[in-house]
C-alpha positions as semicolon CSV with decimal commas, in nm:
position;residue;x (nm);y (nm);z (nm)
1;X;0,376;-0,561;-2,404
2;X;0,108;-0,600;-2,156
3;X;-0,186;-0,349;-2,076
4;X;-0,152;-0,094;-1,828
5;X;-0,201;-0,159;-1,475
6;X;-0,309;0,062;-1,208
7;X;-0,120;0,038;-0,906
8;X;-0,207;-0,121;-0,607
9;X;-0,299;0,110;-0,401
10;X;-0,590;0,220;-0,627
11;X;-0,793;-0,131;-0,546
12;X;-0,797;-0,056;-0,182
13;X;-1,191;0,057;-0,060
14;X;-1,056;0,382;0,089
15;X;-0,927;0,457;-0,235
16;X;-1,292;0,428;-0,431
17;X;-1,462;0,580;-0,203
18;X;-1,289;0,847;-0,205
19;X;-1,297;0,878;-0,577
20;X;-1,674;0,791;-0,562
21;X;-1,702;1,104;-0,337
22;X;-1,494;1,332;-0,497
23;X;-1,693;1,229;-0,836
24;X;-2,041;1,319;-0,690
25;X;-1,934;1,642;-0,489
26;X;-1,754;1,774;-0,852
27;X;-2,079;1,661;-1,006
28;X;-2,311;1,800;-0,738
29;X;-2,115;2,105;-0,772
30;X;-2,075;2,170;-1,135
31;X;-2,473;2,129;-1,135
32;X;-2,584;2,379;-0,828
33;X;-2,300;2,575;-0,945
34;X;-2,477;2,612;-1,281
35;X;-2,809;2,653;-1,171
36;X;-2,675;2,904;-0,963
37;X;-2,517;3,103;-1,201
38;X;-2,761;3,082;-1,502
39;X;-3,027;3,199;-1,252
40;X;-2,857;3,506;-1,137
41;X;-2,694;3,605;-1,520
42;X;-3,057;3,613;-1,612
43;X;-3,211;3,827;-1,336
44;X;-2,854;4,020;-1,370
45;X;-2,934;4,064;-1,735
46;X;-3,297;4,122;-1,701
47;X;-3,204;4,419;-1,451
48;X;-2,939;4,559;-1,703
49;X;-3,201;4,529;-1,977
50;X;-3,510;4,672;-1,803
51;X;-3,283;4,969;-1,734
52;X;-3,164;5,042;-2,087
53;X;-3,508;5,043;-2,236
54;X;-3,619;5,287;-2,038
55;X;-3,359;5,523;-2,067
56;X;-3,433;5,468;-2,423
57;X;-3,786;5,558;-2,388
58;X;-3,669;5,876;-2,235
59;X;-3,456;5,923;-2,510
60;X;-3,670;5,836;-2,781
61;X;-3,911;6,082;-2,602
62;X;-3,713;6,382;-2,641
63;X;-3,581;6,268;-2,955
64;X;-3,925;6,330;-3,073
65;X;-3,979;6,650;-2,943
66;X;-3,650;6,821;-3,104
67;X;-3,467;6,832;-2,741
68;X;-3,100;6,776;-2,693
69;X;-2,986;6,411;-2,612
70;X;-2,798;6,291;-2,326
71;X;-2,413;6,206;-2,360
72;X;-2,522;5,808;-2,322
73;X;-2,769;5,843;-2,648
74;X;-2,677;5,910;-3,007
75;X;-2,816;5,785;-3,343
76;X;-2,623;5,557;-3,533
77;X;-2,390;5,645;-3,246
78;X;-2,002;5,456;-3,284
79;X;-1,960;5,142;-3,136
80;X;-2,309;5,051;-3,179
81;X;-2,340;4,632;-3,274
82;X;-2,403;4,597;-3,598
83;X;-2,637;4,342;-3,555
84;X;-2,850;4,559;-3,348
85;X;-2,786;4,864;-3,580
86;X;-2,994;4,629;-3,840
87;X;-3,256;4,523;-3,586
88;X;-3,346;4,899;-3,467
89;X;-3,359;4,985;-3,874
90;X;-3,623;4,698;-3,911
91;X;-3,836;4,928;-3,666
92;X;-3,798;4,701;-3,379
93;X;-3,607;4,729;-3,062
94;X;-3,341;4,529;-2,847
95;X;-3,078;4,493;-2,632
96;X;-2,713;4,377;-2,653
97;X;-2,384;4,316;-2,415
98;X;-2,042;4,418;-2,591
99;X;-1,758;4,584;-2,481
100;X;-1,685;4,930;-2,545
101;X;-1,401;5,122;-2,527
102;X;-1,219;4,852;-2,312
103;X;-1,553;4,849;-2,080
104;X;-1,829;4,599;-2,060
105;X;-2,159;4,786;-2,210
106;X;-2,518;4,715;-2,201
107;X;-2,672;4,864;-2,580
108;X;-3,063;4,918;-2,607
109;X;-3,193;5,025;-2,967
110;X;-3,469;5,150;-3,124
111;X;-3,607;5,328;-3,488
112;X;-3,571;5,658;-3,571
113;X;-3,633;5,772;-3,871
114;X;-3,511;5,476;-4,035
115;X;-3,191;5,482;-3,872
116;X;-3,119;5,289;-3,489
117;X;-3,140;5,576;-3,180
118;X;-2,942;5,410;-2,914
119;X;-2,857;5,443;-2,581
120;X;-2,526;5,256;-2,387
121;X;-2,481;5,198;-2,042
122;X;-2,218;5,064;-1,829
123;X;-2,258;4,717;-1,757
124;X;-1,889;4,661;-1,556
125;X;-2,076;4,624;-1,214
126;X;-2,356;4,355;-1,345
127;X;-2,010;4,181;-1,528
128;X;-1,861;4,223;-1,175
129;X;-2,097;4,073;-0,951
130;X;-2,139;3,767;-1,221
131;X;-1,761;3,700;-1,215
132;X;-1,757;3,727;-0,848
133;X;-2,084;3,454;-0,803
134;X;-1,881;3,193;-1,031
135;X;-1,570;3,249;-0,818
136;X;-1,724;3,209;-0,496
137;X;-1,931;2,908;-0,636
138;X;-1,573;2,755;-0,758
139;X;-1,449;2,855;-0,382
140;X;-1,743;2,708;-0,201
141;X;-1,724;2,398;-0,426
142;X;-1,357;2,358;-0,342
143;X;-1,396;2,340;0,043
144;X;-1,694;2,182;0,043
145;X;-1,579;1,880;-0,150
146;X;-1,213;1,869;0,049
147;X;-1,435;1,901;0,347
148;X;-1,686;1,576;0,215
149;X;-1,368;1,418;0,134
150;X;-1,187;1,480;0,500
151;X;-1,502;1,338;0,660
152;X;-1,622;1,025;0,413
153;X;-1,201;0,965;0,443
154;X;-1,236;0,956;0,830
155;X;-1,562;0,722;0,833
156;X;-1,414;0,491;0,550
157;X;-1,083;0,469;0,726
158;X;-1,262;0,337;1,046
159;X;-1,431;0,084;0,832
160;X;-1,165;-0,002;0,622
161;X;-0,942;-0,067;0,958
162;X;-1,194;-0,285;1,112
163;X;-1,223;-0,465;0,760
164;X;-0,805;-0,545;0,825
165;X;-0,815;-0,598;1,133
166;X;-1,084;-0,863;1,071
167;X;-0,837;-0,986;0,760
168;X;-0,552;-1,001;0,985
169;X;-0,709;-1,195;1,220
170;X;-0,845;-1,475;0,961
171;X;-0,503;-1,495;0,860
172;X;-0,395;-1,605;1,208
173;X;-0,672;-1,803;1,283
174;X;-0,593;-2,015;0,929
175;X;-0,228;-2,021;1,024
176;X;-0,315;-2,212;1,344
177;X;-0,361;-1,960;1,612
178;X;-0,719;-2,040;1,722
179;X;-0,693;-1,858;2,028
180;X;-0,703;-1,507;1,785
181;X;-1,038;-1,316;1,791
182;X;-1,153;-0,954;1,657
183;X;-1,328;-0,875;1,966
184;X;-1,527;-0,578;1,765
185;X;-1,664;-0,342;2,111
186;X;-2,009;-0,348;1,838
187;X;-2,051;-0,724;1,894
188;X;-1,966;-0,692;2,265
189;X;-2,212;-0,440;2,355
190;X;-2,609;-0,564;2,311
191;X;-2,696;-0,184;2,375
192;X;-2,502;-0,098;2,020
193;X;-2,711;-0,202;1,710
194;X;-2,435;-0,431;1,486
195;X;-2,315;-0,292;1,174
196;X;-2,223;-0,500;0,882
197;X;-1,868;-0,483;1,001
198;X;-1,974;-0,607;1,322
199;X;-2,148;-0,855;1,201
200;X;-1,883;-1,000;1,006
201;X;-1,678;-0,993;1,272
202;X;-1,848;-1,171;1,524
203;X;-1,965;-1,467;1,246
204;X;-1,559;-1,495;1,259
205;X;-1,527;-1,480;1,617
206;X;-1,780;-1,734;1,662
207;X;-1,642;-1,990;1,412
208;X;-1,279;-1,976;1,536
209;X;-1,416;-2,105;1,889
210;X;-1,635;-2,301;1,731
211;X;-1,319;-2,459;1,515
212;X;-1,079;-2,409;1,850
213;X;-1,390;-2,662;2,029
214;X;-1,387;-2,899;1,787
215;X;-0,988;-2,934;1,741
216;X;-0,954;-2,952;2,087
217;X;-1,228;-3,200;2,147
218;X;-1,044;-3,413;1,817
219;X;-0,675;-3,357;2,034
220;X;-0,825;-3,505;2,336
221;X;-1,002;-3,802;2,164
222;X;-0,674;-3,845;1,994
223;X;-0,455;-3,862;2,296
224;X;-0,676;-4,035;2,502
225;X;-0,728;-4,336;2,262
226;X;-0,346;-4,373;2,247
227;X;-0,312;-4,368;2,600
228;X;-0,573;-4,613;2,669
229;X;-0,425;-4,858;2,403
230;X;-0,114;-4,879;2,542
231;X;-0,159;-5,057;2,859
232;X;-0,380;-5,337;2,683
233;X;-0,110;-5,348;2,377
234;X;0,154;-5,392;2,636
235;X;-0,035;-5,699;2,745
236;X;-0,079;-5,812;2,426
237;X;0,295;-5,777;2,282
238;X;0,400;-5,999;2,615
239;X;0,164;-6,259;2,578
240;X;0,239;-6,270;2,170
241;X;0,659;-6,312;2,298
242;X;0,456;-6,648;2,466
243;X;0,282;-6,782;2,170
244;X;0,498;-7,091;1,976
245;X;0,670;-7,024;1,684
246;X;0,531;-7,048;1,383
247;X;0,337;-6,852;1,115
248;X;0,009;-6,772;1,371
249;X;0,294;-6,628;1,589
250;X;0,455;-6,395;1,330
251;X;0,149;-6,255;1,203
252;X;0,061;-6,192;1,541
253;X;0,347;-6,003;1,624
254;X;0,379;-5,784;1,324
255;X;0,009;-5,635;1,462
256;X;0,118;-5,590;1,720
257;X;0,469;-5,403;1,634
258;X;0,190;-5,241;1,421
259;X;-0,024;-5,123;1,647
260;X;0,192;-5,006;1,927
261;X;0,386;-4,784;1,635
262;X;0,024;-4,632;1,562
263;X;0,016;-4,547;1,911
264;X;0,310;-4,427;1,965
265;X;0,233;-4,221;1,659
266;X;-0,081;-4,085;1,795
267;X;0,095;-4,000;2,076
268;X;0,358;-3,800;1,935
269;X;0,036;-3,622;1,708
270;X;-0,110;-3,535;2,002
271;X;0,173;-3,379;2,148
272;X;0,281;-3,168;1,821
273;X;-0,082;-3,070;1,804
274;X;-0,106;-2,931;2,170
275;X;0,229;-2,776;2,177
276;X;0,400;-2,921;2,433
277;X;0,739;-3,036;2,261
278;X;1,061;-2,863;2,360
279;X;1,326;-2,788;2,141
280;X;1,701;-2,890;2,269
281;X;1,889;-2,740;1,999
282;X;2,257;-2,763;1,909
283;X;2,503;-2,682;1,656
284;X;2,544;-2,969;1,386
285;X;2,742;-3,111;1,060
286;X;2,434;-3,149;0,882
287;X;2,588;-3,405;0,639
288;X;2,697;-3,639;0,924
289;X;2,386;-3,619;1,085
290;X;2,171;-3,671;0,765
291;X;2,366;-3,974;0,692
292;X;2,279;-4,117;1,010
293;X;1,931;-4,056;0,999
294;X;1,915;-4,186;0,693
295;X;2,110;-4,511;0,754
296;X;1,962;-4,587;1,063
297;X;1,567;-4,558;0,808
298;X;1,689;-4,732;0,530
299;X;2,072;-4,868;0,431
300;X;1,963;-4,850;0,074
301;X;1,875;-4,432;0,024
302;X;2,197;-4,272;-0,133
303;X;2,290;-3,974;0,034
304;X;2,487;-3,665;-0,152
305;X;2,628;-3,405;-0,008
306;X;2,683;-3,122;-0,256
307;X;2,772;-2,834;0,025
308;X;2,760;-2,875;0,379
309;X;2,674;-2,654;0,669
310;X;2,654;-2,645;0,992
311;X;2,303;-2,598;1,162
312;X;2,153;-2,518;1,484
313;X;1,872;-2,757;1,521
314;X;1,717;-3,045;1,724
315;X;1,911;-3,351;1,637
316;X;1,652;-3,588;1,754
317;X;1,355;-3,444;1,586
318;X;1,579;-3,323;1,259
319;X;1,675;-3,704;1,268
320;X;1,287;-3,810;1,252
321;X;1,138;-3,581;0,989
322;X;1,439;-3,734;0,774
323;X;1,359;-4,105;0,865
324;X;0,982;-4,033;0,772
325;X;1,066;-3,876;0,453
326;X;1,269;-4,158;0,355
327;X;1,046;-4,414;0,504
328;X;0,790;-4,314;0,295
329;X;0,970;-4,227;-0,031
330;X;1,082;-4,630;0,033
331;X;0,715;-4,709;0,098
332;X;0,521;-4,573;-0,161
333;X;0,772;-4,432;-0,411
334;X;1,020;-4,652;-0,605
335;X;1,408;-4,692;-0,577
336;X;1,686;-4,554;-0,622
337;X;1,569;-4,306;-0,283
338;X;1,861;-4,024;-0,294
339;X;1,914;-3,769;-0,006
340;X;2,084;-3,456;-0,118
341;X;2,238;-3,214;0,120
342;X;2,275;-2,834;-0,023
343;X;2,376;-2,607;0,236
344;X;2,043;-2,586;0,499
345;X;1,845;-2,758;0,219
346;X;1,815;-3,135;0,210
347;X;1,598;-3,273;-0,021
348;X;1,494;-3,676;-0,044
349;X;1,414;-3,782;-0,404
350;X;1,240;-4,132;-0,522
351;X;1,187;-4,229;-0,856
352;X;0,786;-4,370;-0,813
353;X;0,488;-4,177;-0,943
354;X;0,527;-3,869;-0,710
355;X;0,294;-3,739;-0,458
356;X;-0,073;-3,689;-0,465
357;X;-0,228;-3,324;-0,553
358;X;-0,377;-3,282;-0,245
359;X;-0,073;-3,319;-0,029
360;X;0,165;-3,094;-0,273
361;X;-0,142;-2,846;-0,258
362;X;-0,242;-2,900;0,112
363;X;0,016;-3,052;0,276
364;X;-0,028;-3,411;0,488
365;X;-0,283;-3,545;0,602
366;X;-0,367;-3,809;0,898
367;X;-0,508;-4,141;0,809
368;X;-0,509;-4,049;0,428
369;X;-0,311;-4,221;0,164
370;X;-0,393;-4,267;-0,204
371;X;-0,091;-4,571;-0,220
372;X;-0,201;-4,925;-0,260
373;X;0,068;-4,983;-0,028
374;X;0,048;-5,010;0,361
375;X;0,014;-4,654;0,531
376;X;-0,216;-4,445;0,764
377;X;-0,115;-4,128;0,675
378;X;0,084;-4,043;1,011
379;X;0,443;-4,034;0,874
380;X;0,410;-3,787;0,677
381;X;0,221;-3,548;0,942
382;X;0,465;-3,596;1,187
383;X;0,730;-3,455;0,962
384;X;0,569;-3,197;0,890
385;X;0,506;-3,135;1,292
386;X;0,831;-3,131;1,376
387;X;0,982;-2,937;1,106
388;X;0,758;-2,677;1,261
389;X;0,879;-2,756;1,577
390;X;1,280;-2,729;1,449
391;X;1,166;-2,379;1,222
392;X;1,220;-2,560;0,895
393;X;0,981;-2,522;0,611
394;X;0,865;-2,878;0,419
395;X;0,732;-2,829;0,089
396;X;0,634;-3,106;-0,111
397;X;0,644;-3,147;-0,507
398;X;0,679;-3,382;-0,831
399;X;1,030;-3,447;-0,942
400;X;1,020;-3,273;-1,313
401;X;1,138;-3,612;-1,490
402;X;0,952;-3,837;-1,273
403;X;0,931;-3,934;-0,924
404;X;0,861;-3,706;-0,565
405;X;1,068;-3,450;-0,390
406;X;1,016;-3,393;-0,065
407;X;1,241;-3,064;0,030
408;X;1,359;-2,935;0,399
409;X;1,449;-2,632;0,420
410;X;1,662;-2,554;0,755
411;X;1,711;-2,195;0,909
412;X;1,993;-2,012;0,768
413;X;2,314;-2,071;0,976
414;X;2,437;-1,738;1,091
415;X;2,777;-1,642;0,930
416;X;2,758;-1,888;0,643
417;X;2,755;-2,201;0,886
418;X;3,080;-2,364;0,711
419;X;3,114;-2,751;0,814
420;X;3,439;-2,864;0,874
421;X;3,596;-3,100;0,596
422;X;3,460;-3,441;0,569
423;X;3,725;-3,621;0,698
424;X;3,711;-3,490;1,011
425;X;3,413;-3,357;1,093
426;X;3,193;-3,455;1,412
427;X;2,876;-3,372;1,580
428;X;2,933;-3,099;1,828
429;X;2,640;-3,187;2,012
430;X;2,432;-2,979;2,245
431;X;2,587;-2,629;2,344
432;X;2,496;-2,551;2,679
């Protein structure tokens, strides 16, 4: 069994402060309140005491001179301590608090004539105004610390929301929306001095345009150098069709078929990355279409369709991701390459030595490959574009007996999508 847990609630920073503060009011409290009340139980007491010994002066007084004592006096009276029966015998005197007859009493002894002349005297209004301190210190306390705690719960609260809001908007800004800012009115205002908060906030603010520069300045370069190597590549693939054949002329050519598909990947980077791709979306057999996609990338790649559905999606770029996910389970994994179709989840399996940790941790990157084998890292990203693009989630992952699984996961179809039976099932195409 494991240890106990608090719940979650308890990390939060409005939660410990609060408990901080309601730790040092108690504590604040229980100390004044203390002070308080040991102060005024002694002058109380000393009051009492003060009193009692001189009504038993008076009393011993006419004691001595044979007169008649007062109702409050007696010697060896009842009810008398027995501890301060024993003192007054010694030939000393003292003072005592007991209750008598159901009634707090002050007692003050003294010798006479070796036995204890005492005198009582009611000590229910000293008791009284005691009892009454210690309940209005407990009733002071009270407020006073759900007052600290109403006002230290206010000022946290506006911390802890900037502190969130500040959270939330980090989130955003590392999910891709560079355009997000906190905006705190602290960082805003040079007439306000910055708290911490504030300061926090606008070190954030700062490097998401700082970030939103640089990616946009990267997206421009990007486009731009694919633009401007197209016209000259153009030139270059026409005179190349010119060239004899031979060897010269083949190599030649492949370049070039190489280069213009850089470009034309570049391109299609550049227009995932500024958002400017439209969806045309349509209801689909997603079996038919995956087996298309994946003929028309490579004749070899098995495809299995365990349970099919129909989809609303983007043929076109559906079509893509799947060519570049078997593309480059042909190109840098090793056969048999199967395609398996499980409702909206299609999955594309090889059997090489699986993908490299930083793509299953981060995902793909441009112009990065750990293969020995031909690649610039474009594929990959481009899949991964326009499943965004479609709403699909790509996750990537080592197959657990060898190999890499690259899985697409399609929006749910509504009502259960159902495909029509294989043998006569067809594309519906775009609904208008």
């Amino acid at each position: 069994m494991g240890g106990f847990r608090l719940p979650g609630w308890t990390a939060t920073l409005t939660w410990k402060a609060a408990a901080f503060i309601t730790v040092m009011c108690c504590a604040l409290a229980a100390m004044l309140g203390a002070l308080v009340h040991a102060s005024v139980t002694r002058q109380t007491v000393d009051t009492a005491r003060e009193k009692a010994l001189e009504k038993l002066e008076d009393v011993t007084e006419a004691y001595e001179a044979g007169d008649p004592l007062p109702s409050y006096a007696g010697v060896d009276p009842a009810g008398l301590p027995p501890s301060l029966r024993r003192l007054a015998v010694r030939g000393e005197r003292g003072t005592v608090v007991t209750d008598h007859a159901g009634r707090p009493t002050m007692w003050a002894a003294g010798p006479a004539d070796g036995r204890a002349l005492a005198v009582r005297q009611d000590y229910s209004l000293s008791a009284g105004t005691i009892s009454g301190l210690d309940r209005a210190i407990v009733g002071s306390s009270v407020l006073a610390i759900g007052a600290t705690l109403v006002l230290g719960a206010v000022a946290v609260t506006r911390v802890t929301r900037r502190l969130h809001l500040t959270a939330q908007v980090a989130r955003r800004i590392s999910a891709g929306d560079l355009d997000a800012r906190v905006n705190d009115p602290r960082t805003r205002d040079r007439s306000r001095r910055e708290d911490e908060v504030a300061t926090v906030s606008g070190a954030l603010d700062t490097m998401a345009s700082s970030l939103q520069g640089k990616l946009l300045s990267e997206q421009r370069f990007t486009a731009d150098v694919a633009h401007e190597l197209r016209t000259p590549l153009t030139g270059l693939s026409a005179a190349a069709e010119l060239l004899p054949e031979g060897r010269p002329a083949e190599l030649v050519r492949d370049r070039v078929r190489a280069m213009r598909a850089l470009t034309e990947d570049l391109l299609e980077i550049s227009r995932l990355d500024t958002g400017s791709e439209e969806l045309d979306a349509g209801f689909h057999p997603l079996g038919p279409l995956v087996e298309r996609a994946v003929r028309a990338a490579d004749g070899e790649a098995r495809v299995r369709v365990v349970r099919d559905v129909r989809v609303e999606t983007d043929r076109r770029r559906l079509e893509r991701v799947l060519g570049n996910l078997v593309a480059n389970a042909r190109s840098h994994g090793r056969p048999p390459v199967v395609v398996t179709v499980d409702g909206p989840v299609v999955t594309v399996r090889d059997h090489g030595p699986g993908f490299p940790a930083y793509l299953r941790e981060h995902g793909p990157q441009r112009f990065r490959t750990e293969s020995g084998s031909k690649g610039h890292g474009l594929g990959l990203t481009i899949a991964a574009g326009q499943s965004a693009v479609i709403g699909a989630e790509l996750s990537f992952a080592d197959a657990p007996g060898g190999g890499a699984i690259a899985r697409l996961t399609l929006p749910a179809p509504p009502g259960g999508g159902a495909a029509p039976d294989a043998a006569g099932r067809e594309d519906a195409g775009p609904r208008g």
